[in-house]
Short mmCIF file of C-alpha atoms in Angstrom, two decimals:
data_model
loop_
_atom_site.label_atom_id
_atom_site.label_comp_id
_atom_site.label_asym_id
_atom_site.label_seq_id
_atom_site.Cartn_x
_atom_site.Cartn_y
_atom_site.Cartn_z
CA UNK A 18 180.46 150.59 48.84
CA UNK A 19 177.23 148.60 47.74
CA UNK A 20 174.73 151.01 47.69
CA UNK A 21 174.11 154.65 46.74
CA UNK A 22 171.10 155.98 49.00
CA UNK A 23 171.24 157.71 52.31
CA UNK A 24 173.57 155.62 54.65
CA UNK A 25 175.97 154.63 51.42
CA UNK A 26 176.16 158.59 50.39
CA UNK A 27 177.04 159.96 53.84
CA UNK A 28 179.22 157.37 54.87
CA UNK A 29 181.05 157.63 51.57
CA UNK A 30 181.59 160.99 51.48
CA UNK A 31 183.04 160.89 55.00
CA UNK A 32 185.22 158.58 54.88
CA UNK A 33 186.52 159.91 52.16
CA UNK A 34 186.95 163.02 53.59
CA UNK A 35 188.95 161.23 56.57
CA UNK A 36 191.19 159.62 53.99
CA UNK A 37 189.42 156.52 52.68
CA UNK A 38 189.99 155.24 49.38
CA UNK A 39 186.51 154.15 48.29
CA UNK A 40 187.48 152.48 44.81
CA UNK A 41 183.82 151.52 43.50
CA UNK A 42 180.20 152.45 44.06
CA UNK A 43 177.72 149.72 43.49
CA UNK A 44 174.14 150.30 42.82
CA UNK A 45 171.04 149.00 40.92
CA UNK A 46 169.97 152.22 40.07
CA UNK A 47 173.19 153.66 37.97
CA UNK A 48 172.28 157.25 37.99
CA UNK A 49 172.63 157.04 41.70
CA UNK A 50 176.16 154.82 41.43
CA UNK A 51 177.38 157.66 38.84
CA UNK A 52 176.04 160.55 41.21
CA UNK A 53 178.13 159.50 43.93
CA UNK A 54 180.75 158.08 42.26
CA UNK A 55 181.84 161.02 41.30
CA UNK A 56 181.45 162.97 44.44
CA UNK A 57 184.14 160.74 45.63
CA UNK A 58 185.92 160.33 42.71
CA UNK A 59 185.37 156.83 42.61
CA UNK A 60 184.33 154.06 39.91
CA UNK A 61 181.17 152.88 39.80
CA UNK A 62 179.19 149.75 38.45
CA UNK A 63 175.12 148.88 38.58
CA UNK A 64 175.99 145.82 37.50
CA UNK A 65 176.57 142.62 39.92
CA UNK A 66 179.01 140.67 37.87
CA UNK A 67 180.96 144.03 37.57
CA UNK A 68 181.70 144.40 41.63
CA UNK A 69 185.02 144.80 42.06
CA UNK A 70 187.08 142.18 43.69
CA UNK A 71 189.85 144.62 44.98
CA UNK A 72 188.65 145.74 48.13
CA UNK A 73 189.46 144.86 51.63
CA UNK A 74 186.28 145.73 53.14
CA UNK A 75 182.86 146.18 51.26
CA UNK A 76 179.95 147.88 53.16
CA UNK A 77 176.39 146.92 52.16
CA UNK A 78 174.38 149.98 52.46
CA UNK A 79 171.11 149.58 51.53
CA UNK A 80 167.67 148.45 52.34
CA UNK A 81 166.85 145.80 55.42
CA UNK A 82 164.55 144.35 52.93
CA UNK A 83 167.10 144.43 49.62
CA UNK A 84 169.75 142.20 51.53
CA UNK A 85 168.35 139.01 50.87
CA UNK A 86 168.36 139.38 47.39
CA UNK A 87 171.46 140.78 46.90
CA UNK A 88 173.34 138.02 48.27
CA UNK A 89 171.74 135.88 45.75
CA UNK A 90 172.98 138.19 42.84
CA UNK A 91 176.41 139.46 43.76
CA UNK A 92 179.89 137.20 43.21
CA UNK A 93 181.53 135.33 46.31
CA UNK A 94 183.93 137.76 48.20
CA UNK A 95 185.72 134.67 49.40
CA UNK A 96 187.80 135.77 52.96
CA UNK A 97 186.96 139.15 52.35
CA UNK A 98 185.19 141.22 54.89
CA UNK A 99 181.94 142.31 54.12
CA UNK A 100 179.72 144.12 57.12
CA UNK A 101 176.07 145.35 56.48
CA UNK A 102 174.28 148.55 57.72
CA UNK A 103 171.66 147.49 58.88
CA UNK A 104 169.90 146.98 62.47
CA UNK A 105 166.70 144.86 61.73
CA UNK A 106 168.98 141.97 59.93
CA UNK A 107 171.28 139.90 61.07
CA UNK A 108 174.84 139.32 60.67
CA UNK A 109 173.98 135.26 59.14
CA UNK A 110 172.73 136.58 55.94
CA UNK A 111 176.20 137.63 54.16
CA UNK A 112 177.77 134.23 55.55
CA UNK A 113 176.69 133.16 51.60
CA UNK A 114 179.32 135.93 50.23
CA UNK A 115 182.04 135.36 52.47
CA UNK A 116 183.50 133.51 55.72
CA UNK A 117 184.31 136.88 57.34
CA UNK A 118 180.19 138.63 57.55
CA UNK A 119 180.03 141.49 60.12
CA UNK A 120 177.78 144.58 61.26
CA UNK A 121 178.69 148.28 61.11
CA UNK A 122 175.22 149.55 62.09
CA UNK A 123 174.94 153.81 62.50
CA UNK A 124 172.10 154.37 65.12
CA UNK A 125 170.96 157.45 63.19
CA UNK A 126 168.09 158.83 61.15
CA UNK A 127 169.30 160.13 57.63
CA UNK A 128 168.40 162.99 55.20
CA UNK A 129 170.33 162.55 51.92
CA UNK A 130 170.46 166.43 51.87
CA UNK A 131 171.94 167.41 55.32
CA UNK A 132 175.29 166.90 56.24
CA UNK A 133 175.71 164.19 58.70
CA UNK A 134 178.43 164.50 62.10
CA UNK A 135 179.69 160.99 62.03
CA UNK A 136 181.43 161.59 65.48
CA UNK A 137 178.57 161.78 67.70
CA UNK A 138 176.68 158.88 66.32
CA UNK A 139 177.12 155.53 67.69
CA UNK A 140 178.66 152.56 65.41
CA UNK A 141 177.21 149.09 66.42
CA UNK A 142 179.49 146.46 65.34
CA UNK A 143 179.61 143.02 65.27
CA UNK A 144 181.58 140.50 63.60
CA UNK A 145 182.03 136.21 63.38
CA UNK A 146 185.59 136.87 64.62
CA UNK A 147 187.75 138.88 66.85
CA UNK A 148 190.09 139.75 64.32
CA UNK A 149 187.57 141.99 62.05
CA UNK A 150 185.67 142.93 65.19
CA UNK A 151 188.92 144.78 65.85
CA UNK A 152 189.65 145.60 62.72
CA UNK A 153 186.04 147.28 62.53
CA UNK A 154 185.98 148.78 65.36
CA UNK A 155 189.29 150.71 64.21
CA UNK A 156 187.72 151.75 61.67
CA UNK A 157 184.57 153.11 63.02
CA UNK A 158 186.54 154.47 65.31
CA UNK A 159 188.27 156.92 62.63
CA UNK A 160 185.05 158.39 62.34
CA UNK A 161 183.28 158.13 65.04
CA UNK A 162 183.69 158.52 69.36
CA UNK A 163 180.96 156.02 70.02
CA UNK A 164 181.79 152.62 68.92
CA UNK A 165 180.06 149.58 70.85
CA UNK A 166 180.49 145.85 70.29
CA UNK A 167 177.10 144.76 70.33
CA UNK A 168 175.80 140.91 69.11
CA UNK A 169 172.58 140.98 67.33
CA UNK A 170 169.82 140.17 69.57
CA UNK A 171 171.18 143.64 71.28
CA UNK A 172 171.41 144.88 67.77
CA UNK A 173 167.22 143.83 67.21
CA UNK A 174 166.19 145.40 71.12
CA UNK A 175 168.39 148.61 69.64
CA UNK A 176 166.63 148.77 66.41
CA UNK A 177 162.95 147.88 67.82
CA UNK A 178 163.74 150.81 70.59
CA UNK A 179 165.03 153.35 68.17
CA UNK A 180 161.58 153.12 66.26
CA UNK A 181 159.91 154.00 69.40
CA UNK A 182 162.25 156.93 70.14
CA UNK A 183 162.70 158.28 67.16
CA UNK A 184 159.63 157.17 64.73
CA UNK A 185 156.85 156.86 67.20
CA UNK A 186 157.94 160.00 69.00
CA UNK A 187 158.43 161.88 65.37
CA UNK A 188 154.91 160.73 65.22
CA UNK A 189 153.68 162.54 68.05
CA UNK A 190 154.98 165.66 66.77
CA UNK A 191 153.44 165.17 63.44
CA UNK A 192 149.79 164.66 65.57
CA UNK A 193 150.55 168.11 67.35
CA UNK A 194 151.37 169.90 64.38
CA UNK A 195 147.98 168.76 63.07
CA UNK A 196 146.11 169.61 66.31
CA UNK A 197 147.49 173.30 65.69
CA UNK A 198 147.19 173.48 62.26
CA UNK A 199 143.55 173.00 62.72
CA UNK A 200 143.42 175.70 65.53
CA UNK A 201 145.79 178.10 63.46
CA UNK A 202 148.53 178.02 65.67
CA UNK A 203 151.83 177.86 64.43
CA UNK A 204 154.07 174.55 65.19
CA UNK A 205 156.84 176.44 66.37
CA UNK A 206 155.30 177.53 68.81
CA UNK A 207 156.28 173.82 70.82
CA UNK A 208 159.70 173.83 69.57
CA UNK A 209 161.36 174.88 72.52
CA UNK A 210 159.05 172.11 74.41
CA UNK A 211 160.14 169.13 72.16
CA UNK A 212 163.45 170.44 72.46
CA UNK A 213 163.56 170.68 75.98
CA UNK A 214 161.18 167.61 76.65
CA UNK A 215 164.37 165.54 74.48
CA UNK A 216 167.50 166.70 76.29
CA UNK A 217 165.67 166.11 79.67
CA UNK A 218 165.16 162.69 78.64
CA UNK A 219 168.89 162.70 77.93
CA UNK A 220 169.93 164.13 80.87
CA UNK A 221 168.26 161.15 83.65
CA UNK A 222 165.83 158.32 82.70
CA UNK A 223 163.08 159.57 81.41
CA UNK A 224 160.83 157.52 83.39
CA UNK A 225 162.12 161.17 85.97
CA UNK A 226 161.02 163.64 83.14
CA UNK A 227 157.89 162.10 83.13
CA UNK A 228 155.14 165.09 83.50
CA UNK A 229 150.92 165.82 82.06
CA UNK A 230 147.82 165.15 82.74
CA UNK A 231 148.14 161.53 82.64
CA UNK A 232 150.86 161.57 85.12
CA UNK A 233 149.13 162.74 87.84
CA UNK A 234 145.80 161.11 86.57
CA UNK A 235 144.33 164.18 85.90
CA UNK A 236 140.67 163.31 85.01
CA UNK A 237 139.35 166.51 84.49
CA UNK A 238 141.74 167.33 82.00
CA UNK A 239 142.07 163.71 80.46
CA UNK A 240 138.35 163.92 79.78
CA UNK A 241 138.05 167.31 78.42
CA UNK A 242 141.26 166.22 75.74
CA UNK A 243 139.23 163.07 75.42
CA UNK A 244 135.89 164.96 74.29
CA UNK A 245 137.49 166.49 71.83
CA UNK A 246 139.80 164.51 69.78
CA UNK A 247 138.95 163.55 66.52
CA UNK A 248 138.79 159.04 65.88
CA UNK A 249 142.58 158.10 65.28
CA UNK A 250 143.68 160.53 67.45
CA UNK A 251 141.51 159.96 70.41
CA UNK A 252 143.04 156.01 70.30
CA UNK A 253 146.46 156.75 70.39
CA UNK A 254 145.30 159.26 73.49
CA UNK A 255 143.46 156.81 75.09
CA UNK A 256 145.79 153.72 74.74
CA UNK A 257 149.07 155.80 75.97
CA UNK A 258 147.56 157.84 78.47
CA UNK A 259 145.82 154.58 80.22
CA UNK A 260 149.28 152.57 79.94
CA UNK A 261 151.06 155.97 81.55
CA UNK A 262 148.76 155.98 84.65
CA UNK A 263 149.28 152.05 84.69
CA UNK A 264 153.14 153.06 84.84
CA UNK A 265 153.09 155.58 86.84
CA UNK A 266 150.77 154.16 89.59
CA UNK A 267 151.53 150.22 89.99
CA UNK A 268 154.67 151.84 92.35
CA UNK B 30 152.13 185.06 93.57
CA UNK B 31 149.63 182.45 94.43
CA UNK B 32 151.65 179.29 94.76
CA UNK B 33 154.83 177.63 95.48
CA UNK B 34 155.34 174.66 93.28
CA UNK B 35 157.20 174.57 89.87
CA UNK B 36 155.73 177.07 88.34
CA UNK B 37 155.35 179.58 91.12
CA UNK B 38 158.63 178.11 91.88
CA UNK B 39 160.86 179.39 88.58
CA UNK B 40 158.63 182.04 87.70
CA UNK B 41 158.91 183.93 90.94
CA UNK B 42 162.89 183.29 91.19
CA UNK B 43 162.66 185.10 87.73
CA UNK B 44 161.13 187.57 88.35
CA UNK B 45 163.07 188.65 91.24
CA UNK B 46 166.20 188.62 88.94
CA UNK B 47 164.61 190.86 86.71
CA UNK B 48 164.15 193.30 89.14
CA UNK B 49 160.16 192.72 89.84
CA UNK B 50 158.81 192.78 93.32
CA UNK B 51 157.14 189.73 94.76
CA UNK B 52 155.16 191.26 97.90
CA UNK B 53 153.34 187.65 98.88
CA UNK B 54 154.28 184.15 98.29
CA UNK B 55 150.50 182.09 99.01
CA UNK B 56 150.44 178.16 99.42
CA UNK B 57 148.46 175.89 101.58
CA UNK B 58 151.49 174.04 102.26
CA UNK B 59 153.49 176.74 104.90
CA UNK B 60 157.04 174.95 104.09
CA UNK B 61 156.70 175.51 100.59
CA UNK B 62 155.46 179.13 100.96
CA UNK B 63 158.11 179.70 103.67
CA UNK B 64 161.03 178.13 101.35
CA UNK B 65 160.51 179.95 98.03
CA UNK B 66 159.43 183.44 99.93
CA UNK B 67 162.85 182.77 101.92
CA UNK B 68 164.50 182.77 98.62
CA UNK B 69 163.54 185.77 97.23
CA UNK B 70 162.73 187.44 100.05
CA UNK B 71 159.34 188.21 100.28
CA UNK B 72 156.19 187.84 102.84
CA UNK B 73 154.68 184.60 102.69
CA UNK B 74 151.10 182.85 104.07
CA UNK B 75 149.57 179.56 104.14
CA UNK B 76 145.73 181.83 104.65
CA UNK B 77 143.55 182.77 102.35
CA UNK B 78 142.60 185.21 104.46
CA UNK B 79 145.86 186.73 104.73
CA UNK B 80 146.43 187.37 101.23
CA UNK B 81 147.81 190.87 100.49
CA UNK B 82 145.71 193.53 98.79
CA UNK B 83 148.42 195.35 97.48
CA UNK B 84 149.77 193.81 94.38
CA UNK B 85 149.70 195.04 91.14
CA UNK B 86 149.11 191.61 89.26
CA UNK B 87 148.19 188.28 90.81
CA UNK B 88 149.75 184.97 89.32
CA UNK B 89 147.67 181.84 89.82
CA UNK B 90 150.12 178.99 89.60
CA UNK B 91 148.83 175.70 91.08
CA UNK B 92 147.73 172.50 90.02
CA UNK B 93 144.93 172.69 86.92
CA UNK B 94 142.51 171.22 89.02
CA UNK B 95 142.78 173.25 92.20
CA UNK B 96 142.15 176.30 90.46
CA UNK B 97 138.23 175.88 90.74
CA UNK B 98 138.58 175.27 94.72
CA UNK B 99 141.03 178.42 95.23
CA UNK B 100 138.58 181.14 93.92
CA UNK B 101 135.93 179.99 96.30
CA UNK B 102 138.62 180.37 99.44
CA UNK B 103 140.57 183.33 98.59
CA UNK B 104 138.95 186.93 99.09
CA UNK B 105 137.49 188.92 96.44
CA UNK B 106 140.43 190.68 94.66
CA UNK B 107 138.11 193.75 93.08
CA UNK B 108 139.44 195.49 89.99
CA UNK B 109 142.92 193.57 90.25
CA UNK B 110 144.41 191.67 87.03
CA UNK B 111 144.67 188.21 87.90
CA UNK B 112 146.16 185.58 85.98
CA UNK B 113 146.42 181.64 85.81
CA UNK B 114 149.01 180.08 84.17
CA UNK B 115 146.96 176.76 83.23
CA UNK B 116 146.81 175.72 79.46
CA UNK B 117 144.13 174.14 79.98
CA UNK B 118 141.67 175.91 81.94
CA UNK B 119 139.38 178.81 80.66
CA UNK B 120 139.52 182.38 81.89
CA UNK B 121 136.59 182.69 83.28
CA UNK B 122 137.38 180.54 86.18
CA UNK B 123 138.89 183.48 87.69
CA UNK B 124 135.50 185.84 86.63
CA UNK B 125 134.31 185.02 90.21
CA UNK B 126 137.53 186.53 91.96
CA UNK B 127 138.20 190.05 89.45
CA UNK B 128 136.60 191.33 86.54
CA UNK B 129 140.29 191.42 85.25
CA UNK B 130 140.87 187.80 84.71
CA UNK B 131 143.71 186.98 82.52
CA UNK B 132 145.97 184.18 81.10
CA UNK B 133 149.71 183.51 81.54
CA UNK B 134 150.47 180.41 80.43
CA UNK B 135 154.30 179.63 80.16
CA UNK B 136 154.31 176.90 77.41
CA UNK B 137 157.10 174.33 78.84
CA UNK B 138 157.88 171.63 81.00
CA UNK B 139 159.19 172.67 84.47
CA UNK B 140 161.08 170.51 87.33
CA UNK B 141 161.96 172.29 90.29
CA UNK B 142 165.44 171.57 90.47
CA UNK B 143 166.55 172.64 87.42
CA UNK B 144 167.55 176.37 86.24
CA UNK B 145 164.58 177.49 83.46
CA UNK B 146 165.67 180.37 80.81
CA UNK B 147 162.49 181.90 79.99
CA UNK B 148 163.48 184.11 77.49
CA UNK B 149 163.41 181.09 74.88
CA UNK B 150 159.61 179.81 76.61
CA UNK B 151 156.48 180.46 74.99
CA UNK B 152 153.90 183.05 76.60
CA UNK B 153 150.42 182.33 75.88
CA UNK B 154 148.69 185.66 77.09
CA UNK B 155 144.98 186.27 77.12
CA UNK B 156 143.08 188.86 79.16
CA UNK B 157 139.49 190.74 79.76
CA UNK B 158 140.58 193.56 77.79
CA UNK B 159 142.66 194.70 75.81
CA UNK B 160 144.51 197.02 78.30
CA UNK B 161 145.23 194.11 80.29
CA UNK B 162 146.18 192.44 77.35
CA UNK B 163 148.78 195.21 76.63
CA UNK B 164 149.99 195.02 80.07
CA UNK B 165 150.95 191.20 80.30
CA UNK B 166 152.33 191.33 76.61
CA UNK B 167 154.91 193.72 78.72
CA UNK B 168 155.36 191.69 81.69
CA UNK B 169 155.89 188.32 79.59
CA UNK B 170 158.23 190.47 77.39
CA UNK B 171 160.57 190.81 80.25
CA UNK B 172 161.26 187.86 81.02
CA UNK B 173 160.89 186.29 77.41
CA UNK B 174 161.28 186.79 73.65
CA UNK B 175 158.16 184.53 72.62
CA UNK B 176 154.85 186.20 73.66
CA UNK B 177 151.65 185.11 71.90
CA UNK B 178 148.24 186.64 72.21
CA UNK B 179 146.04 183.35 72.19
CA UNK B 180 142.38 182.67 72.87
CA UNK B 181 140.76 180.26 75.56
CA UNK B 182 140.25 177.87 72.29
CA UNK B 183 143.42 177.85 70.64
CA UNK B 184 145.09 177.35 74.03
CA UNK B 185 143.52 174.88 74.37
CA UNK B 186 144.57 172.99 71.38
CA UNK B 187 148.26 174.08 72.31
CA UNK B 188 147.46 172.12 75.77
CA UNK B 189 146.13 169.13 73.77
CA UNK B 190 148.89 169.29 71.51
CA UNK B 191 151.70 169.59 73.91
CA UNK B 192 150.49 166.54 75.41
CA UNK B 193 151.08 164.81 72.43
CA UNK B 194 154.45 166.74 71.32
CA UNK B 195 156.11 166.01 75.01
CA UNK B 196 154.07 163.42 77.59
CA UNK B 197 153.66 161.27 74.69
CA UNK B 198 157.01 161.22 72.91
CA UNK B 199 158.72 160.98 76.75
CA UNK B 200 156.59 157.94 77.03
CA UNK B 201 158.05 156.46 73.92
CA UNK B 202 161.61 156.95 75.29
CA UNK B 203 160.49 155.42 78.59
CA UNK B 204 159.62 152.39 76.45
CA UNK B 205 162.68 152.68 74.77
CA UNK B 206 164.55 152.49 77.55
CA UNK B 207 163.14 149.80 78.88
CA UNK B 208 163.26 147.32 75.86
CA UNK B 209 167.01 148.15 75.76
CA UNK B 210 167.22 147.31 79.53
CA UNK B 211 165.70 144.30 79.00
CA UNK B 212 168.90 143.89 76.82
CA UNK B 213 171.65 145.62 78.84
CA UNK B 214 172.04 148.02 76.52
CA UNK B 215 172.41 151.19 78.04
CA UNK B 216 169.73 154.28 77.36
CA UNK B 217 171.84 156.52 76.41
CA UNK B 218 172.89 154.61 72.84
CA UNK B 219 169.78 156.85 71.99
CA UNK B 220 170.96 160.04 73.04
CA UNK B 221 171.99 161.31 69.66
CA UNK B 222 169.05 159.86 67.69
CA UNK B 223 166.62 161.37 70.10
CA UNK B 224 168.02 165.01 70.04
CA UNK B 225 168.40 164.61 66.16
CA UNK B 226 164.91 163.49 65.94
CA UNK B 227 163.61 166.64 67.92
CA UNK B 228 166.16 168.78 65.66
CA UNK B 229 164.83 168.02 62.23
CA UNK B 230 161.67 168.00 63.68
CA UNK B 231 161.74 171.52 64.80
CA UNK B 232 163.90 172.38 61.41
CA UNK B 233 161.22 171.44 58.95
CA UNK B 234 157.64 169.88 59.16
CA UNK B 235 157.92 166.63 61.51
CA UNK B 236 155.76 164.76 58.64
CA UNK B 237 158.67 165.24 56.16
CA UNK B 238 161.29 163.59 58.89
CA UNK B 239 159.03 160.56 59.59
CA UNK B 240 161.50 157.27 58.38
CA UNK B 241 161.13 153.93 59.70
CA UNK B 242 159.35 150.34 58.82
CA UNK B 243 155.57 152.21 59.76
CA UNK B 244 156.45 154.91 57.31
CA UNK B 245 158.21 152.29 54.53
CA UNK B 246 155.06 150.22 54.86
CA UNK B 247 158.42 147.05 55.75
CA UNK B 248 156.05 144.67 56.37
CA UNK B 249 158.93 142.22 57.52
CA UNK B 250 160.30 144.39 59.99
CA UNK B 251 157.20 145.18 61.21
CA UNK B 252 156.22 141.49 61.97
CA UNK B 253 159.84 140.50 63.21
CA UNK B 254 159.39 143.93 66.05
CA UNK B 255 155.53 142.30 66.98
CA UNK B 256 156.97 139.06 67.46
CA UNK B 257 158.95 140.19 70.35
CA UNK B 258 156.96 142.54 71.84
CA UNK B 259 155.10 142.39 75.14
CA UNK B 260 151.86 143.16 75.56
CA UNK B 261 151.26 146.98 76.37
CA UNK B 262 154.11 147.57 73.82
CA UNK B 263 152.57 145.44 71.18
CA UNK B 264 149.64 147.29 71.03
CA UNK B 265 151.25 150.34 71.23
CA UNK B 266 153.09 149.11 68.36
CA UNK B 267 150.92 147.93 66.31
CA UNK B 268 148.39 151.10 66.64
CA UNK B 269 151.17 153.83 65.84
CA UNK B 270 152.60 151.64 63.00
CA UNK B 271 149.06 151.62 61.53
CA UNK B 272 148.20 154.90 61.92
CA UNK B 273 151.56 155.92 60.32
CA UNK B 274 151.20 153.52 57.26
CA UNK B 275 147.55 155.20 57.16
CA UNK B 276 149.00 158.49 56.99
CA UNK B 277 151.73 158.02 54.25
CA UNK B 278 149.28 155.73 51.87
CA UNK B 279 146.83 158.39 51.58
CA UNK B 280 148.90 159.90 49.43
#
C-alpha cells in the first residue's frame, strides 16, 4: 500500500479485515506509515528505495497531484501490477513503474475518522489488459457490490460530476448554514430537507425533483431573495437560479 | 383547507389519518377540489363565495404568489385563525381576511405522488398572539415531532436558505447527471456519494465535510475540469470553485 492518508487507511484496514495480507505501508511521512502499519500489523517504510518488491499488487493511494512525482522516485515494479486511486489522473502515468498500470478508483468522499462501508461504494477500474482488469475486478469485488469497468475519459466525466454532486452541493449547505447562523436559526433545522431533497434525487432523475422559486420563475420571490443577499452569495443566486429557469423553460 | 395542490394535498390526507376533520376542500380548479375532497371525504368548492364558515382553523396552501389575489376574493373570515403555509410570505398578508393571521409553514419538499411522514418535517409556526401561537404548536405537534416558533424574519432566512440547501444542490446533481450522460455513465454511480454527502453534512457542520480540488486549492485539477466544460457549467464552475478556495484561504 503506497500511501497512509484517507483512501490508503480505510482501504487497508478493510481489506485486511476481509483477509488481505497487506505486507508493507509506504509513506513520506513515517509517523503516518508506522500509525497504520501497525493497525494492520504490517511493515512499513518512508523510504522509496526501501519499497518492497514482494507484492503482487501495489495500490497507490495518495494525492492526484503527488503521482507524478512519485513515479519519478520509487524503483521499477517490472510486470507487477500497480493500480492508482485516483479519478482526476490517468491510468498512463504508472506505465514508467511497470507494463501492467491500472485504476481502482472508490467514488467516495473520506473522513480518516469514520468507518467507511466498502460494499456500497462503487470501484471504478480500469486496466491496459484483460487479464488484471479481471483480476481487479475480483478483487474489488471482495469488498465491494458495485464494481464497473470504466476507461478513463468516463473515469474524468465521473470525477468532474462527483465535484458537482458532492463538493458544489456540500457547498450549498455550507451557504445555508451561514444564512441561518446569521438569523439564529439552527442548521438542523434543514436536515430532514437535504436529506430528503438527496434520496429524491436518487430515487428518478433529478431533473423530476426539481422544485423553488426558480422553477416556476417565481419573480416575486426571486427578487425579494435577491434584495437581500449579501455580494458572493447573491452571484452564486443569480448565476444558478438564471441557468435553472433557462433549464427548466427552453422545453 | 384552502387548496388542493401538494401541500393541501399531503397535509389534508394527514390530517384525516390523525383523526382531524376537514369540513371544506377550496380550489379554483373543481377537479382538484373534487379529487382530494373525494379522498378524504369532505365537502368541496371551486367559489369563494361558498367557502364554509364553520371551521375551526383555516389552512392557506397555494402557490406563494397567489396568496395576495386570494384574500381579496374570499369572504371576510372574522375572528377565525387562519394560516398560510408559505416560507416566504409575511403574516400580514392574511391581516385583511382575520385578525388571527398565523403561519404554518411545513419546511420540506413535497411531490404529490409520493407518501410524506410529517412527523420527521419541520413546523415553522408563527401567529397574532400568543394563544394562537399555543394552539398551532398543538396542531403541528400532532402530526410532527419538530415544531419551531419562528418570526416573519427568520423564516424568511429559512426560505432563503432552503433554496440554497435543496433547489441549488438538486441543480448540481442535474448537472451531474448530465456530464455523466454525456459519457454513458449512468446517474446512479452517484447514488452513494450523494446520500453520504447529505449524511456527514447533517452529522457535523457541512464546512468541516467540504473535500475536493476548490477546497485543496488543486490548481491542476481545477484547470484539467475547465478545459472540458461547457459553457453554463464552466461558469458555474469556475464561480463555486472560487468562492470555495475564498472560503478555506481566509483562514
Amino acid at each position: 500500500m503506497i500511501g497512509a492518508g484517507n483512501v490508503a487507511y480505510h482501504l487497508s484496514v478493510y481489506f485486511k479485515e476481509n483477509g488481505f495480507n497487506i505486507i508493507q505501508i509506504f509513506s513520506k511521512n513515517l509517523e503516518n506509515a508506522k500509525a497504520l502499519g501497525n493497525k494492520i500489523d504490517s511493515d512499513f517504510t518512508n523510504e522509496e528505495a526501501l519499497i518492497s518488491s514482494e507484492a503482487d499488487i501495489y495500490i497507490v493511494a495518495i494525492k492526484d497531484d503527488a503521482i507524478a512525482d512519485l513515479v519519478t522516485k520509487i524503483p521499477q515494479l517490472k510486470n507487477k501490477l500497480i493500480a492508482h486511486t485516483s479519478g482526476s489522473v490517468g491510468l498512463e502515468i504508472l506505465n514508467k513503474l511497470s507494463n501492467r498500470a491500472a485504476v481502482f478508483y472508490p467514488l467516495q468522499t473520506f473522513s480518516k475518522d469514520k468507518n467507511v462501508d466498502f460494499q456500497n461504494i462503487p470501484f471504478c477500474i480500469e486496466a491496459s489488459n484483460s487479464e488484471d482488469l479481471e483480476l481487479l475486478k475480483t478483487l474489488a469485488s471482495e469488498i465491494s457490490q458495485k464494481v464497473f469497468s470504466i476507461n478513463s475519459e468516463q473515469r474524468a466525466a465521473i470525477h468532474k460530476a462527483a465535484v458537482f454532486a458532492c463538493n458544489f452541493s456540500n457547498y450549498m449547505y455550507i451557504i445555508a448554514e451561514k444564512i441561518l447562523k446569521e438569523n439564529n436559526v439552527d442548521f438542523s433545522i434543514l436536515h430532514p430537507l437535504i436529506t430528503e431533497t438527496a434520496r429524491k434525487a436518487c430515487l428518478n432523475s433529478p431533473y423530476f425533483s426539481q422544485t423553488g422559486p426558480a422553477k416556476r420563475n417565481d419573480k416575486l420571490v426571486i427578487k425579494k431573495h435577491l434584495s437581500s443577499l449579501s455580494n458572493d452569495e447573491l452571484e452564486i443566486y443569480q448565476l444558478l437560479t438564471n441557468q435553472i429557469i433557462k433549464t427548466y423553460n427552453n422545453e
